[in-house]
Short mmCIF file of C-alpha atoms and ligand atoms in Angstrom, two decimals:
data_model
loop_
_atom_site.label_atom_id
_atom_site.label_comp_id
_atom_site.label_asym_id
_atom_site.label_seq_id
_atom_site.Cartn_x
_atom_site.Cartn_y
_atom_site.Cartn_z
CA MET H 561 -53.72 -20.37 -29.38
CA ASN H 562 -56.74 -18.36 -28.63
CA GLY H 563 -60.33 -19.43 -28.16
CA HIS H 564 -61.95 -15.98 -28.52
CA PRO H 565 -63.71 -15.06 -31.72
CA PRO H 566 -62.41 -11.87 -33.36
CA LEU H 567 -63.29 -8.56 -31.71
CA LEU H 568 -63.86 -6.80 -34.98
CA ARG H 569 -63.35 -7.41 -38.65
CA THR H 570 -63.33 -4.66 -41.24
CA VAL H 571 -62.33 -4.24 -44.88
CA ILE H 572 -60.21 -1.62 -46.65
CA SER H 573 -61.58 -1.42 -50.18
CA VAL H 574 -60.75 2.14 -51.22
CA GLU H 575 -58.13 4.61 -50.03
CA HIS H 576 -60.27 6.56 -47.65
CA ASP H 577 -61.12 3.36 -45.79
CA VAL H 578 -57.54 3.57 -44.51
CA PHE H 579 -58.54 6.55 -42.32
CA ALA H 580 -61.48 4.61 -40.93
CA VAL H 581 -59.36 1.58 -40.20
CA ARG H 582 -56.81 3.76 -38.49
CA GLN H 583 -59.53 5.16 -36.28
CA HIS H 584 -60.74 1.66 -35.53
CA GLY H 585 -57.30 0.53 -34.65
CA ARG H 586 -56.97 3.30 -32.09
CA GLU H 587 -60.41 2.72 -30.62
CA VAL H 588 -60.01 -1.04 -30.32
CA ALA H 589 -56.60 -0.53 -28.74
CA ALA H 590 -58.10 1.94 -26.23
CA ALA H 591 -61.02 -0.35 -25.43
CA ILE H 592 -58.84 -3.37 -24.77
CA GLY H 593 -56.62 -1.40 -22.37
CA LEU H 594 -53.52 -0.27 -24.29
CA GLU H 595 -52.06 3.07 -23.16
CA GLY H 596 -52.07 6.32 -25.19
CA GLN H 597 -48.74 5.90 -26.97
CA ASP H 598 -49.40 2.26 -27.73
CA GLN H 599 -52.84 3.13 -29.16
CA ILE H 600 -51.16 5.49 -31.61
CA ARG H 601 -48.53 2.86 -32.45
CA VAL H 602 -51.17 0.27 -33.28
CA ALA H 603 -53.23 2.74 -35.34
CA THR H 604 -50.20 4.00 -37.24
CA ALA H 605 -48.78 0.55 -38.00
CA LEU H 606 -52.16 -0.67 -39.14
CA SER H 607 -52.86 2.28 -41.41
CA GLU H 608 -49.40 2.04 -42.95
CA VAL H 609 -49.65 -1.69 -43.61
CA GLY H 610 -53.27 -1.32 -44.83
CA ARG H 611 -52.32 1.48 -47.23
CA GLN H 612 -49.46 -0.45 -48.83
CA LEU H 613 -51.39 -3.74 -49.10
CA LEU H 614 -54.32 -1.95 -50.70
CA ALA H 615 -52.11 -0.11 -53.17
CA ARG H 616 -50.13 -3.18 -54.29
CA LEU H 617 -52.39 -6.18 -53.73
CA GLY H 618 -56.00 -5.11 -53.49
CA PRO H 619 -58.73 -5.10 -50.80
CA VAL H 620 -57.47 -5.74 -47.28
CA THR H 621 -59.31 -7.60 -44.52
CA VAL H 622 -58.40 -6.35 -41.08
CA THR H 623 -59.08 -8.55 -38.04
CA PHE H 624 -58.70 -7.45 -34.39
CA GLU H 625 -58.37 -10.26 -31.85
CA ALA H 626 -57.90 -10.44 -28.10
CA VAL H 627 -55.29 -13.11 -27.28
CA THR H 628 -54.16 -14.43 -23.91
CA ASP H 629 -51.28 -16.73 -24.82
CA PRO H 630 -48.54 -16.30 -23.72
CA HIS H 631 -49.73 -12.85 -22.46
CA ASP H 632 -52.82 -10.76 -22.77
CA ALA H 633 -52.38 -8.85 -26.06
CA LEU H 634 -54.11 -7.33 -29.03
CA THR H 635 -53.46 -8.98 -32.40
CA VAL H 636 -54.21 -7.16 -35.64
CA SER H 637 -54.02 -9.04 -38.94
CA ALA H 638 -54.15 -7.36 -42.34
CA SER H 639 -54.71 -9.80 -45.17
CA ALA H 640 -54.74 -9.20 -48.95
CA PRO H 641 -54.67 -11.39 -52.09
CA ALA H 642 -51.30 -12.91 -52.92
CA PRO H 643 -49.30 -11.10 -55.65
CA ALA H 644 -48.76 -12.65 -59.04
CA ASP H 645 -44.99 -12.36 -58.86
CA PRO H 646 -42.65 -12.71 -55.84
CA ASP H 647 -40.88 -9.39 -56.52
CA THR H 648 -44.01 -7.47 -55.64
CA LEU H 649 -44.10 -9.17 -52.24
CA THR H 650 -40.43 -8.42 -51.64
CA ARG H 651 -40.92 -4.76 -52.51
CA LEU H 652 -44.05 -4.58 -50.37
CA LEU H 653 -42.30 -6.05 -47.36
CA ALA H 654 -39.50 -3.51 -47.74
CA GLU H 655 -42.04 -0.68 -47.85
CA ILE H 656 -43.83 -1.69 -44.64
CA ASP H 657 -40.67 -2.56 -42.74
CA GLY H 658 -40.71 0.84 -41.00
CA ALA H 659 -44.02 0.00 -39.32
CA ARG H 660 -42.54 -3.19 -37.91
CA ARG H 661 -40.80 -1.27 -35.14
CA LEU H 662 -44.11 0.00 -33.79
CA MET H 663 -45.31 -3.46 -32.87
CA GLU H 664 -43.85 -6.00 -30.51
CA THR H 665 -44.17 -9.01 -32.76
CA TRP H 666 -44.70 -9.07 -36.46
CA ARG H 667 -45.22 -12.10 -38.63
CA ILE H 668 -45.84 -12.51 -42.36
CA GLU H 669 -48.03 -15.42 -43.42
CA ASP H 670 -47.49 -16.09 -47.10
CA THR H 671 -49.84 -18.66 -48.72
CA PRO H 672 -50.51 -19.15 -52.43
CA ASP H 673 -53.78 -17.25 -52.03
CA ARG H 674 -53.10 -14.53 -49.56
CA VAL H 675 -50.47 -12.47 -47.77
CA THR H 676 -51.23 -11.69 -44.15
CA VAL H 677 -49.31 -9.39 -41.79
CA VAL H 678 -49.97 -10.39 -38.18
CA MET H 679 -49.00 -7.73 -35.62
CA ARG H 680 -49.20 -7.99 -31.87
CA ARG H 681 -48.97 -5.55 -28.98
CA ARG H 682 -48.96 -6.71 -25.35
CA LEU H 683 -51.34 -5.18 -22.76
CA PRO H 684 -49.79 -3.36 -19.80
CA ALA H 685 -49.85 -5.09 -16.44
CA ALA H 686 -52.48 -2.67 -15.16
CA ALA H 687 -54.99 -3.58 -17.87
CA LEU H 688 -58.04 -5.66 -17.02
CA ALA H 689 -57.54 -9.39 -17.67
CA LEU H 690 -58.93 -10.69 -20.94
CA THR H 691 -61.46 -13.12 -19.50
CA ALA H 692 -64.08 -14.65 -21.76
CA ALA H 693 -66.74 -12.36 -20.28
CA ARG H 694 -64.65 -9.26 -20.82
CA VAL H 695 -63.83 -10.20 -24.39
CA ALA H 696 -67.55 -10.79 -25.06
CA ALA H 697 -68.39 -7.38 -23.57
CA LEU H 698 -65.67 -5.73 -25.67
CA ARG H 699 -66.97 -7.35 -28.81
CA SER H 700 -70.50 -6.12 -28.29
CA ASP H 701 -69.21 -2.69 -27.36
CA LEU H 702 -67.13 -2.41 -30.53
CA LYS H 703 -70.08 -3.25 -32.68
CA ARG H 704 -71.19 0.32 -32.37
CA LEU H 705 -68.09 1.47 -34.28
CA ARG H 706 -69.00 3.18 -37.48
CA PRO H 707 -66.36 4.52 -39.75
CA GLY H 708 -66.08 8.32 -39.21
CA ARG H 709 -65.48 10.82 -41.94
CA PRO H 710 -61.94 10.85 -43.31
CA VAL H 711 -61.46 14.58 -42.48
CA GLU H 712 -62.33 14.08 -38.79
CA GLU H 713 -59.87 11.24 -38.52
CA PHE H 714 -57.27 13.35 -40.30
CA VAL H 715 -57.69 16.25 -37.85
CA LEU H 716 -57.53 13.85 -34.91
CA GLN H 717 -54.47 12.22 -36.36
CA ASN H 718 -52.78 15.61 -36.64
CA GLN H 719 -53.61 16.46 -33.06
CA GLN H 720 -52.20 13.13 -31.88
CA LEU H 721 -49.01 13.66 -33.83
CA LEU H 722 -48.62 17.14 -32.38
CA ALA H 723 -49.11 15.85 -28.84
CA ALA H 724 -46.59 13.08 -29.44
CA LEU H 725 -44.13 15.61 -30.84
CA GLN H 726 -44.52 17.92 -27.83
CA GLU H 727 -44.02 15.05 -25.45
CA ALA H 728 -40.91 13.97 -27.34
CA GLU H 729 -39.54 17.55 -27.24
CA ALA H 730 -40.18 17.84 -23.51
CA HIS H 731 -38.30 14.60 -23.03
CA ARG H 732 -35.50 15.80 -25.24
CA ASP H 733 -35.14 19.12 -23.31
CA GLN H 734 -35.10 17.26 -20.04
CA LEU H 735 -32.50 14.88 -21.39
CA LEU H 736 -30.37 17.74 -22.66
CA ARG H 737 -30.49 19.44 -19.26
CA LEU H 738 -29.62 16.24 -17.47
CA ASN H 739 -26.83 15.64 -19.91
CA GLU H 740 -25.36 19.08 -19.32
CA GLU H 741 -25.56 18.63 -15.57
CA LEU H 742 -23.90 15.28 -15.88
CA GLU H 743 -21.17 16.67 -18.07
CA GLU H 744 -20.58 19.48 -15.59
CA THR H 745 -20.33 17.02 -12.72
CA ASN H 746 -18.04 14.81 -14.75
CA ARG H 747 -15.77 17.72 -15.53
CA GLY H 748 -15.61 18.57 -11.82
CA VAL H 749 -14.85 15.00 -10.81
CA LEU H 750 -12.24 14.72 -13.54
CA ALA H 751 -10.55 17.96 -12.47
CA LEU H 752 -10.52 16.81 -8.85
CA TYR H 753 -9.20 13.42 -9.85
CA ASN H 754 -6.44 15.00 -11.95
CA GLU H 755 -5.49 17.30 -9.11
CA LEU H 756 -5.38 14.43 -6.61
CA SER H 757 -3.45 12.21 -9.01
CA ALA H 758 -0.89 14.94 -9.59
CA GLU H 759 -0.53 15.48 -5.86
CA LEU H 760 -0.19 11.78 -5.23
CA GLU H 761 2.34 11.43 -7.99
CA GLU H 762 4.31 14.34 -6.57
CA THR H 763 4.25 12.81 -3.08
CA ASN H 764 5.21 9.42 -4.43
CA ARG H 765 8.13 10.91 -6.32
CA GLY H 766 9.25 12.66 -3.12
CA VAL H 767 9.05 9.49 -1.07
CA VAL H 768 10.90 7.48 -3.69
CA ALA H 769 13.64 10.11 -3.91
CA LEU H 770 13.89 10.22 -0.12
CA TYR H 771 14.25 6.46 0.10
CA ALA H 772 16.82 6.44 -2.67
CA GLU H 773 18.83 9.06 -0.79
CA LEU H 774 18.50 7.18 2.49
CA ASP H 775 19.63 3.95 0.87
CA ASP H 776 22.48 5.79 -0.74
CA ARG H 777 23.57 7.35 2.51
CA SER H 778 23.36 4.19 4.54
CA ALA H 779 25.33 2.36 1.84
CA LYS H 780 27.99 5.09 2.00
CA LEU H 781 28.03 4.95 5.80
CA ARG H 782 28.38 1.19 5.71
CA ASP H 783 31.19 1.45 3.19
CA ALA H 784 32.95 4.15 5.22
CA SER H 785 32.66 2.16 8.43
CA GLU H 786 33.98 -0.98 6.75
CA ALA H 787 36.86 0.96 5.21
CA LYS H 788 37.74 2.40 8.59
CA THR H 789 37.70 -0.98 10.27
CA ARG H 790 39.88 -2.42 7.48
CA PHE H 791 42.27 0.49 7.82
CA LEU H 792 42.56 0.10 11.62
CA ALA H 793 43.19 -3.61 11.27
CA ASN H 794 45.86 -3.12 8.60
CA VAL H 795 47.70 -0.29 10.34
CA SER H 796 47.81 -1.97 13.71
CA HIS H 797 48.85 -5.25 12.16
CA GLU H 798 51.67 -3.55 10.23
CA MET H 799 52.86 -1.69 13.34
CA ARG H 800 52.96 -4.70 15.57
CA ALA H 801 55.93 -6.31 13.88
CA PRO H 802 58.40 -3.35 14.15
CA VAL H 803 57.35 -2.53 17.72
CA THR H 804 57.78 -6.14 18.75
CA ALA H 805 61.22 -6.06 17.10
CA ILE H 806 62.22 -2.96 19.15
CA LEU H 807 61.10 -4.68 22.34
CA GLY H 808 63.07 -7.80 21.45
CA LEU H 809 66.21 -5.78 20.71
CA VAL H 810 65.94 -3.83 23.99
CA ARG H 811 65.60 -7.10 25.90
CA LEU H 812 68.62 -8.52 24.03
CA ILE H 813 70.84 -5.51 24.76
CA THR H 814 69.87 -5.31 28.43
CA ASP H 815 70.27 -9.07 28.93
CA PRO H 816 72.93 -9.75 31.65
CA GLY H 817 74.74 -12.03 29.18
CA SER H 818 75.25 -9.19 26.67
CA ASP H 819 77.99 -6.60 26.67
CA PRO H 820 78.00 -4.42 29.78
CA LEU H 821 76.24 -1.03 29.57
CA THR H 822 76.76 2.22 31.38
CA ASP H 823 74.03 3.15 33.89
CA GLU H 824 72.95 5.95 31.60
CA GLN H 825 72.60 3.59 28.64
CA ARG H 826 70.63 1.12 30.74
CA THR H 827 68.24 3.86 31.90
CA GLN H 828 67.70 5.07 28.37
CA LEU H 829 67.14 1.58 27.02
CA THR H 830 64.61 0.92 29.80
CA LEU H 831 62.75 4.07 28.74
CA ILE H 832 62.81 2.90 25.11
CA GLY H 833 61.49 -0.49 26.19
CA GLY H 834 58.71 1.13 28.26
CA SER H 835 57.65 3.31 25.36
CA ALA H 836 57.71 0.40 22.95
CA GLN H 837 55.58 -1.66 25.36
CA ASP H 838 53.11 1.25 25.64
CA MET H 839 52.98 1.45 21.88
CA LEU H 840 52.41 -2.31 21.57
CA ASN H 841 49.52 -2.04 24.04
CA ARG H 842 47.94 0.76 21.99
CA VAL H 843 48.38 -1.16 18.75
CA ASN H 844 46.80 -4.22 20.35
CA GLU H 845 43.87 -2.10 21.52
CA LEU H 846 43.37 -0.88 17.96
CA LEU H 847 43.54 -4.38 16.62
CA ASP H 848 41.05 -5.61 19.23
CA LEU H 849 38.58 -2.83 18.37
CA ALA H 850 38.91 -3.48 14.64
CA LYS H 851 38.26 -7.16 15.27
CA ALA H 852 35.22 -6.45 17.50
CA GLU H 853 33.74 -4.13 14.89
CA SER H 854 34.35 -6.40 11.93
CA GLY H 855 32.15 -9.04 13.52
CA ARG H 856 34.98 -11.55 13.46
CA LEU H 857 35.02 -11.71 17.24
CA VAL H 858 32.59 -14.38 18.38
CA PRO H 859 32.01 -14.93 22.10
CA VAL H 860 32.67 -18.41 23.45
CA PRO H 861 30.22 -18.88 26.34
CA ALA H 862 31.10 -20.93 29.37
CA GLU H 863 30.20 -20.93 33.04
CA VAL H 864 32.30 -18.16 34.57
CA ASP H 865 33.97 -18.42 37.97
CA LEU H 866 33.53 -14.76 38.96
CA ALA H 867 35.52 -15.16 42.18
CA ALA H 868 38.50 -16.32 40.10
CA VAL H 869 38.11 -13.51 37.57
CA PHE H 870 37.88 -10.91 40.34
CA GLY H 871 40.89 -12.47 42.11
CA ALA H 872 43.02 -12.28 38.98
CA LEU H 873 42.02 -8.65 38.37
CA ARG H 874 42.82 -7.78 41.97
CA GLY H 875 46.33 -9.15 41.40
CA THR H 876 47.11 -7.61 38.02
CA MET H 877 45.49 -4.20 38.49
CA ARG H 878 47.08 -3.48 41.84
CA SER H 879 50.45 -2.92 40.15
CA LEU H 880 48.89 -0.07 38.12
CA VAL H 881 47.92 1.93 41.21
CA ALA H 882 50.79 4.37 41.46
CA ARG H 883 49.47 6.73 44.15
CA PRO H 884 49.36 5.91 47.84
CA GLU H 885 46.18 8.05 48.11
CA VAL H 886 44.27 5.64 45.86
CA GLU H 887 42.99 2.26 46.98
CA LEU H 888 41.80 -0.50 44.66
CA VAL H 889 38.94 -2.48 46.21
CA VAL H 890 37.74 -5.65 44.51
CA GLU H 891 34.74 -6.98 46.42
CA GLU H 892 34.27 -10.70 46.95
CA PRO H 893 31.46 -11.88 44.63
CA VAL H 894 29.13 -13.92 46.87
CA GLY H 895 25.57 -15.20 46.66
CA LEU H 896 25.39 -14.73 42.87
CA PRO H 897 23.61 -16.88 40.29
CA THR H 898 25.66 -18.76 37.71
CA LEU H 899 26.91 -16.59 34.85
CA VAL H 900 27.44 -18.09 31.39
CA THR H 901 29.42 -15.74 29.15
CA ASP H 902 32.78 -15.26 27.42
CA GLU H 903 35.24 -14.95 30.28
CA VAL H 904 38.08 -13.50 28.21
CA MET H 905 35.91 -10.70 26.82
CA LEU H 906 34.40 -9.95 30.20
CA THR H 907 37.85 -9.77 31.81
CA GLN H 908 39.02 -7.42 29.04
CA VAL H 909 36.05 -5.08 29.68
CA LEU H 910 36.58 -4.98 33.43
CA ARG H 911 40.32 -4.45 32.96
CA ASN H 912 39.65 -1.45 30.70
CA LEU H 913 37.19 0.09 33.14
CA LEU H 914 39.51 -0.44 36.11
CA THR H 915 42.48 0.98 34.16
CA ASN H 916 40.47 4.12 33.41
CA GLY H 917 39.32 4.40 37.05
CA ILE H 918 42.90 4.16 38.26
CA LYS H 919 44.13 6.61 35.57
CA PHE H 920 41.55 9.28 36.38
CA THR H 921 41.46 9.00 40.18
CA LEU H 922 43.87 11.11 42.20
CA SER H 923 42.63 10.10 45.62
CA GLY H 924 40.02 7.86 47.17
CA GLU H 925 39.17 4.47 45.76
CA VAL H 926 38.44 2.46 42.65
CA ARG H 927 36.00 -0.36 43.36
CA LEU H 928 34.83 -3.44 41.47
CA ALA H 929 31.66 -5.18 42.65
CA ALA H 930 29.01 -7.57 41.36
CA ARG H 931 25.35 -6.79 42.06
CA TYR H 932 22.40 -9.11 41.54
CA ALA H 933 18.90 -7.76 41.99
CA GLY H 934 16.96 -10.82 40.81
CA GLY H 935 15.85 -11.40 37.23
CA ASP H 936 18.03 -12.74 34.45
CA THR H 937 20.77 -10.11 34.43
CA LEU H 938 23.78 -9.43 36.57
CA ASP H 939 25.51 -6.05 37.08
CA LEU H 940 29.28 -5.67 37.32
CA VAL H 941 30.02 -2.21 38.63
CA VAL H 942 33.25 -0.19 38.54
CA THR H 943 33.12 3.00 40.65
CA ASP H 944 35.76 5.55 41.31
CA THR H 945 36.10 8.78 43.26
CA GLY H 946 38.05 10.40 40.42
CA ILE H 947 37.72 13.51 38.30
CA GLY H 948 34.38 12.48 36.82
CA ILE H 949 32.99 13.22 33.35
CA ALA H 950 30.85 16.28 32.54
CA ALA H 951 27.25 15.54 31.49
CA ASP H 952 27.78 16.78 27.92
CA GLU H 953 30.78 14.46 27.47
CA GLN H 954 29.15 11.32 28.77
CA GLN H 955 27.90 10.17 25.37
CA ARG H 956 31.01 11.18 23.48
CA VAL H 957 33.50 9.21 25.62
CA PHE H 958 32.12 6.09 23.93
CA GLU H 959 33.12 7.42 20.51
CA GLU H 960 36.33 6.16 18.98
CA PHE H 961 39.43 8.29 19.71
CA TYR H 962 37.42 10.71 21.84
CA GLN H 963 39.21 12.00 24.93
CA VAL H 964 38.09 14.68 27.32
CA ARG H 965 40.52 17.60 27.12
CA GLY H 966 40.76 19.57 30.35
CA ASP H 967 43.19 20.47 33.11
CA ALA H 968 42.24 17.38 35.07
CA GLN H 969 43.16 15.09 32.16
CA GLN H 970 46.62 16.65 31.69
CA GLY H 971 49.42 14.15 31.37
CA VAL H 972 47.22 11.07 31.22
CA ILE H 973 48.21 8.77 28.38
CA GLY H 974 45.52 7.05 26.28
CA THR H 975 44.10 6.42 22.83
CA GLY H 976 40.40 7.11 23.26
CA LEU H 977 39.70 3.53 22.23
CA GLY H 978 39.18 1.79 25.60
CA LEU H 979 35.52 2.69 26.17
CA PRO H 980 34.31 2.11 22.59
CA TYR H 981 36.03 -1.26 22.65
CA ALA H 982 34.53 -2.14 26.03
CA ARG H 983 31.09 -1.20 24.79
CA SER H 984 31.54 -3.28 21.59
CA LEU H 985 32.51 -6.31 23.68
CA VAL H 986 29.60 -5.89 26.10
CA THR H 987 27.24 -5.67 23.12
CA LEU H 988 28.73 -8.89 21.75
CA LEU H 989 27.99 -10.47 25.13
CA GLY H 990 24.37 -9.40 24.81
CA GLY H 991 24.64 -6.78 27.55
CA GLU H 992 24.84 -3.02 28.07
CA LEU H 993 27.51 -0.66 29.29
CA THR H 994 26.21 2.49 31.02
CA LEU H 995 27.80 5.43 32.74
CA GLU H 996 26.80 7.72 35.57
CA SER H 997 29.20 10.44 36.59
CA THR H 998 29.49 13.79 38.31
CA GLU H 999 32.38 16.00 37.38
CA GLY H 1000 34.83 16.32 40.27
CA GLU H 1001 33.13 13.55 42.31
CA GLY H 1002 33.61 10.32 40.42
CA SER H 1003 32.17 7.88 37.90
CA THR H 1004 30.26 4.61 37.89
CA PHE H 1005 30.42 2.29 34.88
CA THR H 1006 27.89 -0.54 34.99
CA VAL H 1007 28.10 -3.66 32.83
CA THR H 1008 24.67 -5.29 32.75
CA LEU H 1009 25.02 -8.84 31.42
CA PRO H 1010 22.45 -11.52 30.71
CA LEU H 1011 23.04 -14.52 32.99
CA VAL H 1012 23.30 -16.59 29.80
CA ILE H 1013 24.44 -15.20 26.42
CA PRO H 1014 21.34 -15.09 24.24
P1 ADP O 2341 41.55 6.50 26.92
O1 ADP O 2341 41.33 6.19 28.35
O2 ADP O 2341 42.54 5.64 26.25
O3 ADP O 2341 41.75 7.95 26.65
P2 ADP O 2341 38.83 5.65 26.72
O4 ADP O 2341 37.98 5.38 25.54
O5 ADP O 2341 39.00 4.54 27.67
O6 ADP O 2341 40.18 6.15 26.17
O7 ADP O 2341 38.24 6.88 27.47
C1 ADP O 2341 37.88 8.01 26.76
C2 ADP O 2341 37.90 9.23 27.64
O8 ADP O 2341 36.88 9.15 28.63
C3 ADP O 2341 39.16 9.37 28.43
O9 ADP O 2341 40.14 10.01 27.65
C4 ADP O 2341 38.70 10.23 29.60
O10 ADP O 2341 38.66 11.59 29.22
C5 ADP O 2341 37.30 9.75 29.83
N1 ADP O 2341 37.22 8.75 30.94
C6 ADP O 2341 37.18 7.41 30.78
N2 ADP O 2341 37.07 6.77 31.99
C7 ADP O 2341 37.04 7.76 32.92
C8 ADP O 2341 36.93 7.78 34.36
N3 ADP O 2341 36.83 6.65 35.06
N4 ADP O 2341 36.92 8.99 34.98
C9 ADP O 2341 37.05 10.12 34.27
N5 ADP O 2341 37.15 10.18 32.91
C10 ADP O 2341 37.12 9.00 32.24
#
């Protein structure tokens, strides 16, 4: 493994030779290029191994060699006669085990004649390469080594130990300081982390609670709205039967084939019939609204003949206009694109808006017109020159049962359900119902419908 002859060979015959060999170990290590600490390691390991071998086995031959395989290194072998019994060797190996840590590799060669401890320490990268020429130079240089006096080596050894101790203490102090700083920083980071975690947890709890409350509320709202719709549907359904019965009875009594009535009786029965019819209309409105809100009303789209729808409205609504000062104008719908929607629902909406216009207009006109401004929507507009709706009421008139209470509204019969129902229907048709109005001047309700139900 190595072609170089040994650098130095020396013998430990008596105890004080151990000091000399220690000194040699350090000097050879220095010469070959090992650094300060490593020099002391080599010298210490060698002197320890030498001392034990000498004490238990006899004279020790120490050989220093420069090796290059697999790395440049210094090898030190300490060889002594083999012991008579194996126990001695076992005990010896236990004694020198502490020195093992000082060297990189450590091998025991155990032959019948001799026991050899082979120790190796690698050279640092910065050391000069162990070429044949350099090894030859080292060998001749080391020839000058003469064993020094044991006391000198002892003093030197003490100094080296002291220096090593000081260096170790300096390292330890530095480590302690660093450790403290690190601990301090860690404590700070931990405190910050705890604070942030607590804050986050708090926020999270708040958000979760908020969401729970929101969910709760919307569930309650949904329940309340469903209950209301169910209630409206039930009540109106229950009321329809008796009211229809009253109407039927009035018709039966006033029939020309029935028993004759006095004029007074006939007038009163006509009033009863009128009231019952009013009531039936209201109940039907309620039922319609309940149906629209329950989602059971589904539009049936078809191409709508607007001219026909307008014509029919013109006919039926005219009878409602009771004042000569009010004129109902239904414009002729011309030049419009085709409209595909639910004709029955649309007619219902326009009828409601026109009824309101006629109810709340004392003089002037109520007008129905269709307006197309391009695009994919069509406007159906109902305008009147009536009492108008104050700005702060304009949102509320679309709420169920809401009616404006003022002098102008005195004596006008209604339920407050017409506009919410109209808006529900327009929404079902995919459109929008909007209102513009000035109190005392009039109102404009605009139904904006998609040309085709989406
Ligand atoms: P109703 O007409 O049965 O009272 P609506 O929901 O149709 O119920 O209308 C709600 C309220 O809005 C009416 O009571 C009235 O005060 C107001 N209103 C509706 N249409 C008009 C209109 N064209 N002009 C003035 N006020 C109106």
